[in-house]
XYZ file of N, CA and C in Angstrom:
606
model
N 1.716 -14.584 -6.734
C 0.035 -15.179 -6.416
C 0.098 -15.990 -6.297
N -0.556 -16.980 -5.861
C -0.839 -18.128 -5.218
C -2.697 -19.069 -5.678
N -2.527 -19.434 -6.998
C -3.500 -19.980 -7.390
C -4.449 -21.330 -6.157
N -5.361 -21.363 -6.792
C -6.282 -22.438 -5.536
C -5.968 -23.354 -5.206
N -4.614 -23.981 -6.241
C -4.343 -25.646 -5.436
C -2.580 -24.761 -4.176
N -2.783 -23.788 -4.260
C -1.926 -23.561 -3.709
C -0.054 -23.309 -4.501
N -0.237 -23.551 -5.661
C 0.912 -22.823 -7.120
C 1.850 -21.256 -6.566
N 2.862 -21.559 -6.619
C 3.039 -19.914 -6.410
C 3.707 -19.997 -8.234
N 3.486 -18.503 -8.450
C 3.744 -17.891 -9.982
C 3.944 -16.782 -9.556
N 5.039 -15.899 -10.216
C 5.529 -14.734 -10.182
C 4.555 -13.397 -11.478
N 4.410 -12.021 -10.450
C 3.307 -11.603 -11.714
C 4.179 -10.827 -11.377
N 5.390 -10.057 -13.533
C 6.101 -9.165 -12.179
C 5.273 -7.718 -13.138
N 5.110 -6.357 -12.784
C 4.826 -5.440 -13.825
C 5.980 -4.608 -13.819
N 6.525 -3.553 -14.544
C 8.225 -2.906 -14.975
C 8.271 -1.604 -13.740
N 9.120 -1.667 -13.286
C 9.460 -0.563 -12.135
C 10.114 0.601 -12.711
N 9.623 1.609 -13.157
C 10.418 2.357 -14.066
C 10.519 3.485 -12.633
N 11.486 2.985 -12.371
C 12.345 3.835 -11.398
C 13.776 3.216 -11.711
N 15.257 4.368 -11.629
C 16.778 3.717 -12.267
C 16.861 2.852 -11.398
N 16.808 1.900 -10.661
C 17.270 0.971 -9.832
C 16.587 -0.387 -10.442
N 17.346 -1.137 -11.945
C 17.278 -2.703 -12.306
C 17.411 -3.974 -11.896
N 18.551 -3.679 -10.653
C 18.415 -4.779 -9.640
C 17.120 -5.036 -8.807
N 16.357 -3.556 -8.853
C 15.352 -3.938 -7.947
C 14.208 -4.667 -8.899
N 14.189 -4.186 -10.465
C 13.129 -4.656 -11.477
C 13.474 -5.699 -11.299
N 14.968 -6.474 -11.804
C 14.952 -7.806 -12.054
C 14.679 -8.501 -10.947
N 13.969 -8.036 -9.836
C 14.220 -8.771 -8.583
C 13.196 -10.242 -9.259
N 11.986 -9.744 -9.438
C 11.232 -10.529 -9.786
C 11.628 -11.998 -10.151
N 11.912 -11.614 -11.595
C 12.273 -13.058 -12.543
C 13.425 -13.617 -11.493
N 14.812 -12.859 -10.807
C 15.601 -13.522 -10.091
C 15.189 -14.586 -8.682
N 13.757 -13.697 -8.229
C 12.945 -15.115 -7.281
C 12.145 -16.363 -8.483
N 11.722 -15.768 -9.244
C 11.014 -16.880 -9.819
C 11.876 -17.912 -10.438
N 13.197 -17.537 -10.735
C 14.114 -18.817 -10.954
C 14.691 -19.344 -9.331
N 15.076 -18.576 -8.590
C 15.518 -19.125 -7.297
C 13.922 -20.580 -6.690
N 12.683 -19.627 -7.034
C 11.800 -20.934 -6.726
C 10.950 -21.911 -7.970
N 11.768 -22.391 -9.238
C 11.786 -22.673 -10.056
C 10.072 -22.479 -9.802
N 9.421 -21.143 -10.213
C 7.540 -20.647 -10.951
C 7.748 -20.019 -11.779
N 6.293 -20.625 -12.073
C 5.976 -19.622 -13.365
C 5.668 -18.629 -13.540
N 6.429 -17.192 -14.054
C 6.999 -16.457 -14.588
C 6.354 -15.482 -14.987
N 4.978 -14.511 -14.919
C 4.376 -13.645 -15.958
C 5.096 -12.639 -15.561
N 5.141 -11.794 -17.402
C 5.674 -10.381 -17.204
C 4.566 -9.630 -17.761
N 3.576 -8.445 -16.646
C 2.272 -7.612 -17.778
C 2.991 -6.726 -18.369
N 2.284 -5.739 -19.262
C 2.208 -5.126 -20.095
C 2.041 -3.420 -18.790
N 2.809 -3.487 -17.803
C 1.282 -2.761 -16.900
C 2.961 -2.418 -16.244
N 2.945 0.074 -16.215
C 4.459 0.563 -14.964
C 3.876 0.697 -13.734
N 4.291 0.024 -12.910
C 3.650 0.332 -11.404
C 4.459 0.503 -10.756
N 4.445 1.791 -9.902
C 5.737 2.298 -8.850
C 6.335 1.538 -7.821
N 6.723 1.644 -7.166
C 7.015 0.502 -6.285
C 6.195 1.434 -4.936
N 5.179 1.141 -4.535
C 5.017 1.539 -3.462
C 3.389 2.834 -3.153
N 3.208 2.339 -4.542
C 1.823 2.676 -4.827
C 0.425 1.361 -4.659
N 1.119 0.925 -4.553
C -0.226 -0.311 -4.181
C -0.497 -1.135 -2.896
N -1.461 -0.912 -2.440
C -1.932 -1.834 -0.943
C -3.037 -2.963 -1.492
N -2.744 -4.206 -1.155
C -3.684 -5.093 -1.275
C -4.189 -6.032 0.101
N -5.482 -6.534 0.327
C -6.028 -7.424 1.068
C -5.512 -8.549 0.905
N -5.021 -9.346 0.277
C -4.446 -10.244 -0.471
C -6.205 -11.265 -1.308
N -7.311 -11.080 -0.680
C -8.286 -11.603 -0.906
C -8.944 -11.264 -2.339
N -8.470 -10.291 -3.179
C -8.817 -9.456 -4.539
C -9.071 -8.264 -4.555
N -9.044 -7.048 -3.470
C -8.958 -6.477 -3.195
C -7.283 -5.356 -3.208
N -7.572 -4.628 -3.408
C -6.211 -3.192 -4.206
C -6.968 -1.868 -4.057
N -5.962 -2.333 -3.373
C -5.663 0.320 -3.961
C -3.963 0.935 -4.297
N -4.646 1.539 -5.254
C -3.771 2.568 -5.391
C -4.340 4.060 -5.330
N -3.432 5.079 -6.466
C -3.193 6.531 -6.273
C -3.532 6.690 -7.529
N -4.317 7.149 -8.615
C -3.993 7.148 -9.882
C -3.077 7.395 -10.953
N -1.941 7.244 -9.806
C -0.818 7.142 -10.489
C -0.490 6.182 -11.531
N -1.093 4.999 -11.108
C -1.249 3.723 -12.032
C -1.941 3.964 -13.900
N -2.919 4.650 -13.850
C -3.214 5.252 -14.514
C -2.912 6.250 -15.074
N -1.818 7.283 -14.371
C -1.197 7.988 -15.369
C 0.132 8.082 -16.103
N 0.444 7.008 -15.673
C 2.463 6.161 -15.290
C 1.593 5.009 -17.070
N 0.689 5.052 -17.509
C 0.686 4.273 -18.329
C 0.146 4.216 -19.504
N 0.245 3.273 -20.905
C -0.596 3.876 -22.259
C -0.719 3.233 -22.317
N -2.647 2.875 -21.351
C -3.537 2.043 -21.576
C -4.710 2.460 -20.727
N -6.270 2.547 -21.237
C -6.828 2.780 -20.307
C -6.880 1.990 -19.429
N -8.389 2.914 -18.664
C -7.970 2.626 -17.107
C -8.941 1.413 -17.773
N -9.619 0.767 -18.160
C -10.196 -0.501 -18.389
C -8.986 -1.837 -18.683
N -8.829 -1.117 -19.182
C -7.170 -1.875 -19.710
C -6.069 -2.723 -18.388
N -6.095 -1.151 -17.681
C -5.287 -1.491 -16.182
C -6.489 -2.209 -15.424
N -7.353 -2.192 -15.710
C -7.832 -2.966 -14.240
C -8.222 -4.589 -15.120
N -8.605 -4.556 -15.981
C -8.700 -6.162 -16.673
C -6.886 -6.931 -15.749
N -6.144 -6.198 -16.654
C -4.718 -6.482 -15.638
C -4.522 -7.051 -14.656
N -5.208 -5.979 -13.992
C -4.877 -6.601 -12.360
C -5.955 -6.964 -11.972
N -7.049 -7.436 -12.481
C -7.554 -9.024 -12.828
C -7.192 -9.997 -12.876
N -7.139 -9.491 -14.158
C -6.526 -10.677 -14.742
C -5.347 -12.090 -14.193
N -4.616 -11.029 -14.201
C -2.752 -11.185 -13.758
C -3.120 -11.820 -12.254
N -3.520 -10.624 -11.054
C -3.388 -10.470 -10.114
C -4.945 -11.301 -9.260
N -5.582 -11.137 -9.449
C -6.575 -11.671 -9.199
C -7.477 -10.597 -8.684
N -7.595 -9.272 -9.359
C -7.647 -8.076 -8.322
C -9.911 -7.265 -9.167
N -10.034 -7.884 -7.430
C -11.474 -7.712 -8.413
C -12.641 -6.689 -8.184
N -12.108 -5.535 -6.937
C -12.023 -4.590 -6.991
C -10.679 -3.792 -6.026
N -10.465 -3.024 -7.300
C -9.470 -1.992 -6.987
C -9.211 -0.154 -7.220
N -9.953 -0.643 -6.244
C -9.701 1.407 -5.391
C -8.707 2.571 -6.547
N -8.826 2.834 -7.050
C -7.816 3.536 -7.813
C -8.316 5.268 -7.931
N -7.414 5.691 -6.903
C -8.374 7.589 -5.886
C -6.924 7.857 -5.919
N -7.394 9.412 -6.293
C -6.509 10.307 -6.083
C -5.833 10.370 -4.706
N -4.368 11.270 -5.037
C -3.808 11.404 -4.120
C -3.905 11.950 -2.977
N -4.307 12.153 -1.618
C -4.669 13.457 -1.244
C -3.608 13.542 -0.365
N -2.122 13.475 -0.246
C -0.765 14.530 -0.212
C -0.888 15.031 -0.849
N -1.160 15.144 -2.601
C -0.932 16.351 -3.301
C 0.610 16.935 -3.611
N 1.250 15.434 -3.196
C 3.117 15.284 -3.862
C 3.658 15.147 -4.924
N 4.382 15.045 -5.281
C 5.205 15.003 -6.429
C 4.875 13.177 -6.677
N 5.379 12.182 -5.472
C 5.387 11.332 -5.304
C 4.026 10.136 -5.531
N 3.013 10.840 -5.160
C 1.952 9.729 -5.330
C 1.746 8.865 -4.939
N 2.386 7.766 -3.583
C 2.160 6.641 -3.220
C 1.567 6.417 -2.472
N 0.655 5.786 -2.544
C -0.138 5.089 -0.842
C 0.344 5.488 0.106
N 1.656 4.448 -0.272
C 2.612 4.460 1.271
C 2.328 5.344 2.193
N 2.527 6.683 1.311
C 2.679 7.619 1.912
C 1.494 8.011 2.964
N 0.374 7.473 2.905
C -0.646 8.032 3.820
C -1.999 6.550 3.893
N -1.804 5.629 3.710
C -2.799 4.644 3.619
C -2.236 3.036 3.662
N -1.927 2.421 4.724
C -2.142 0.901 4.440
C -3.385 -0.152 4.518
N -3.286 -1.161 4.378
C -4.328 -2.462 4.902
C -3.237 -3.488 5.762
N -3.895 -3.218 6.774
C -3.119 -4.274 8.097
C -3.583 -5.374 8.260
N -4.712 -5.650 7.420
C -5.669 -6.729 7.939
C -6.557 -6.844 6.620
N -7.430 -8.134 6.810
C -8.216 -7.559 5.463
C -9.775 -7.528 5.747
N -9.614 -6.557 7.643
C -10.645 -6.298 7.907
C -10.072 -4.706 8.307
N -8.915 -3.960 8.541
C -8.904 -3.016 8.628
C -7.195 -2.412 8.057
N -8.126 -0.787 7.979
C -7.357 0.035 7.382
C -6.550 0.811 8.069
N -5.405 1.576 7.885
C -4.546 2.119 8.173
C -4.791 3.394 7.451
N -5.254 5.115 8.084
C -5.021 6.536 7.032
C -4.323 7.406 7.907
N -3.728 7.736 7.387
C -2.320 8.989 7.909
C -3.943 10.430 8.987
N -3.390 11.332 9.758
C -4.046 12.410 10.499
C -3.222 13.122 10.813
N -3.496 14.311 9.727
C -2.473 15.870 9.909
C -3.802 17.033 10.617
N -3.417 17.711 11.269
C -4.113 18.763 11.646
C -4.439 19.630 11.410
N -5.869 20.008 11.691
C -6.536 20.352 11.092
C -6.552 22.286 9.924
N -5.055 22.990 9.971
C -4.363 23.735 10.380
C -3.258 22.851 9.295
N -3.531 22.227 8.836
C -2.576 21.102 6.964
C -3.166 21.678 5.879
N -2.239 21.626 5.372
C -2.651 21.483 3.708
C -3.916 20.843 3.089
N -3.385 19.660 3.484
C -3.994 18.435 3.574
C -5.640 17.974 3.983
N -5.679 18.326 5.385
C -6.566 17.976 5.738
C -7.961 17.949 5.238
N -8.457 18.581 4.699
C -9.717 17.943 3.734
C -9.098 16.791 2.446
N -8.853 16.128 2.554
C -8.552 15.132 0.517
C -7.969 14.046 1.926
N -6.988 14.447 2.797
C -7.071 13.400 3.698
C -8.143 12.668 4.861
N -9.314 13.650 5.434
C -10.099 13.567 5.639
C -11.086 12.428 4.965
N -10.813 13.437 3.630
C -12.353 13.130 2.725
C -11.668 11.342 2.241
N -10.576 10.920 2.424
C -9.893 9.888 1.966
C -10.098 8.712 3.273
N -10.190 9.307 4.253
C -9.948 8.073 5.293
C -11.510 8.364 5.289
N -12.814 8.728 5.012
C -14.650 8.439 5.204
C -14.158 7.232 4.134
N -13.538 7.853 3.095
C -13.645 6.567 1.856
C -13.424 5.391 2.096
N -12.191 4.878 2.540
C -12.139 3.508 2.765
C -12.692 3.275 4.187
N -13.052 4.433 5.041
C -14.084 4.013 6.178
C -15.283 2.731 5.905
N -16.021 3.547 4.502
C -17.325 3.703 3.824
C -16.987 2.224 2.940
N -16.020 2.189 2.381
C -15.696 0.803 0.863
C -16.201 -0.143 2.281
N -16.183 -1.311 1.380
C -16.370 -2.673 2.133
C -15.023 -4.244 1.673
N -15.532 -4.698 2.366
C -14.423 -5.871 2.669
C -15.117 -6.998 1.807
N -13.979 -7.936 1.850
C -14.555 -9.112 1.113
C -15.876 -9.796 1.578
N -15.983 -9.655 2.910
C -16.733 -9.984 3.195
C -18.322 -8.858 3.781
N -18.455 -7.847 2.758
C -19.311 -6.733 2.540
C -19.045 -5.881 3.864
N -18.438 -5.653 4.574
C -18.444 -5.161 5.621
C -18.054 -3.829 5.483
N -17.844 -2.974 6.445
C -17.347 -1.292 6.356
C -16.623 -1.862 7.039
N -14.755 -1.147 6.393
C -13.211 -1.832 7.222
C -13.541 -0.759 8.519
N -12.587 -1.468 9.450
C -12.188 -1.239 10.505
C -11.417 0.632 10.495
N -11.360 1.578 10.855
C -10.178 2.391 10.226
C -9.684 2.662 11.777
N -8.076 2.350 10.912
C -6.955 3.036 12.692
C -6.499 4.113 12.571
N -6.130 5.422 12.689
C -5.653 6.415 12.205
C -3.996 6.402 13.145
N -2.755 7.199 12.203
C -1.792 7.931 12.668
C -1.621 8.904 12.926
N -1.152 9.933 13.757
C -1.247 11.175 14.242
C -0.216 11.351 12.626
N 0.138 12.449 12.043
C 1.584 12.576 11.293
C 1.658 13.445 10.799
N 1.691 14.832 12.266
C 1.330 16.280 12.193
C 2.654 16.914 10.894
N 3.821 15.777 11.252
C 4.836 16.364 10.132
C 5.091 15.555 9.204
N 4.285 15.436 8.433
C 4.434 13.993 7.382
C 4.491 12.847 7.976
N 4.819 12.832 8.719
C 6.242 11.226 8.992
C 5.474 9.650 8.635
N 6.516 9.178 7.712
C 6.213 7.579 7.105
C 5.324 6.684 7.423
N 4.800 6.906 8.811
C 4.675 5.637 9.932
C 3.461 4.605 8.704
N 3.042 5.168 7.873
C 1.846 4.504 6.502
C 2.525 3.358 6.197
N 4.081 3.394 6.386
C 5.189 3.442 5.262
C 5.591 1.919 5.468
N 5.036 1.027 6.088
C 5.492 -0.049 7.319
C 5.533 -1.417 6.522
N 6.265 -2.434 6.859
C 6.695 -3.814 6.068
C 6.091 -4.197 7.048
N 4.774 -5.412 7.063
C 4.459 -6.336 7.330
C 4.858 -7.909 7.301
N 5.290 -8.167 8.200
C 6.455 -10.002 8.007
C 6.531 -10.822 8.180
N 5.563 -11.858 8.957
C 4.638 -13.053 9.252
C 4.009 -11.732 10.773
N 4.599 -12.508 12.014
C 4.082 -11.992 12.710
C 5.090 -10.323 13.891
N 5.653 -9.662 12.395
C 6.306 -8.820 12.513
C 5.789 -7.951 12.140
N 6.130 -6.234 12.681
C 5.685 -5.375 12.070
C 6.954 -4.221 11.770
N 6.835 -3.815 11.220
C 8.804 -2.832 10.607
C 8.314 -1.056 10.873
N 8.338 -0.497 10.906
C 7.256 0.373 11.467
C 8.418 2.068 11.222
N 8.529 2.791 9.524
C 9.708 3.412 10.031
C 9.244 4.641 11.037
N 10.225 5.113 11.571
C 10.480 5.762 12.762
C 11.405 7.001 13.139
N 11.198 8.230 13.626
C 11.778 9.571 13.170
C 12.577 10.391 14.295
N 11.981 9.945 15.328
C 13.151 10.085 16.406
C 11.531 11.674 16.877
N 10.565 11.557 17.026
C 9.814 12.415 16.742
C 8.758 12.609 18.294
N 8.062 12.856 18.504
C 7.169 12.515 19.742
C 6.459 11.842 19.569
N 5.727 11.588 18.568
C 5.077 11.455 17.749
C 5.051 9.832 17.985
N 6.333 9.145 17.350
C 6.806 7.568 17.628
C 5.833 6.447 17.901
N 6.076 6.915 19.213
C 5.168 5.897 20.157
C 4.014 6.455 20.263
N 3.249 6.827 20.255
C 1.949 6.744 19.585
C 2.098 6.228 18.477
N 3.240 6.410 17.141
C 2.024 5.285 16.367
C 2.517 3.718 15.973
N 3.370 4.240 17.087
C 4.020 2.657 16.978
C 2.937 1.914 17.981
N 2.034 2.586 19.299
C 0.819 1.990 19.738
C -0.358 1.383 18.872
N -0.702 2.882 17.843
C -1.892 2.511 16.705
C -1.115 1.187 16.252
N -0.447 0.940 15.392
C -0.431 -0.255 15.260
C -0.274 -1.808 16.785
N 0.182 -1.948 17.186
C 0.097 -2.658 18.509
C -1.250 -2.376 19.059
N -2.705 -1.489 18.541
C -3.314 -2.123 19.170
C -4.437 -2.498 18.353
N -4.035 -2.294 16.808
C -4.972 -3.406 15.236
C -4.072 -4.227 15.448
N -3.118 -5.117 15.543
C -2.627 -5.749 15.464
C -1.890 -6.545 16.677
N -2.543 -7.262 17.564
C -2.428 -7.830 18.872
C -1.947 -8.436 18.278
N -0.729 -9.266 18.990
C -0.404 -10.272 19.112
C 0.954 -10.317 17.956
N 1.367 -9.215 17.350
C 2.064 -8.807 16.657
C 3.172 -8.177 17.327
N 4.531 -8.047 16.908
C 5.242 -7.591 17.444
C 6.074 -6.144 16.648
N 5.209 -4.800 16.875
C 5.664 -3.820 16.687
C 7.275 -3.140 16.961
N 7.496 -3.260 15.375
C 8.756 -2.848 16.171
C 9.331 -0.762 14.894
N 10.342 -0.638 15.781
C 10.390 0.868 14.792
C 11.924 0.889 14.241
N 11.457 1.609 12.861
C 13.334 1.538 12.366
C 13.176 3.335 12.122
N 14.508 3.843 12.234
C 14.702 4.875 12.058
C 15.581 4.863 10.840
N 15.335 5.905 9.883
C 16.544 5.728 8.128
C 16.273 6.629 7.658
N 16.719 7.061 6.841
C 16.673 8.186 5.503
C 15.156 8.526 5.322
N 14.418 8.642 5.782
C 12.733 8.565 5.175
C 12.332 9.733 4.482
């Protein structure tokens, strides 16, 4: 978290997966940077959070079901510690065990959002189209509708689970015939960025 003076603090939630080194990373980064550290009473799964960096964020409703807190308490933590004044908490349109938002959506900038697209025969077609409409009709920081981009994922390809770092975008690819189209969507949405595909065990 960076405050109005440009000072950095580390705000940490509990990562409830059997990866203790991952869960310890924020404290180690805080120590390395000699930055203030805050631990909040919130369980939040990795991959279930996207933000525009300007006070708007989104997650699946897993963030509510994994915590023994009221919805109001979760929203207050997000506002008080993360500066999230608009928090979109939605049902997972994929309807899968993992319920992570990065499996189907990603904020690409402060005005652009990427949502997966599937054929009409796909079991989650209607839910995914509903969520795409929801995000395209939501408002960005300046009160404008988000610019919606779609990426074709007929076999549940993980293209939305990308990492943006400085001027590079690291996109998971699978060897599918749709990989090049997915990279082209990122290139169209993010001119000036270097779009890099990486294979792996997605």
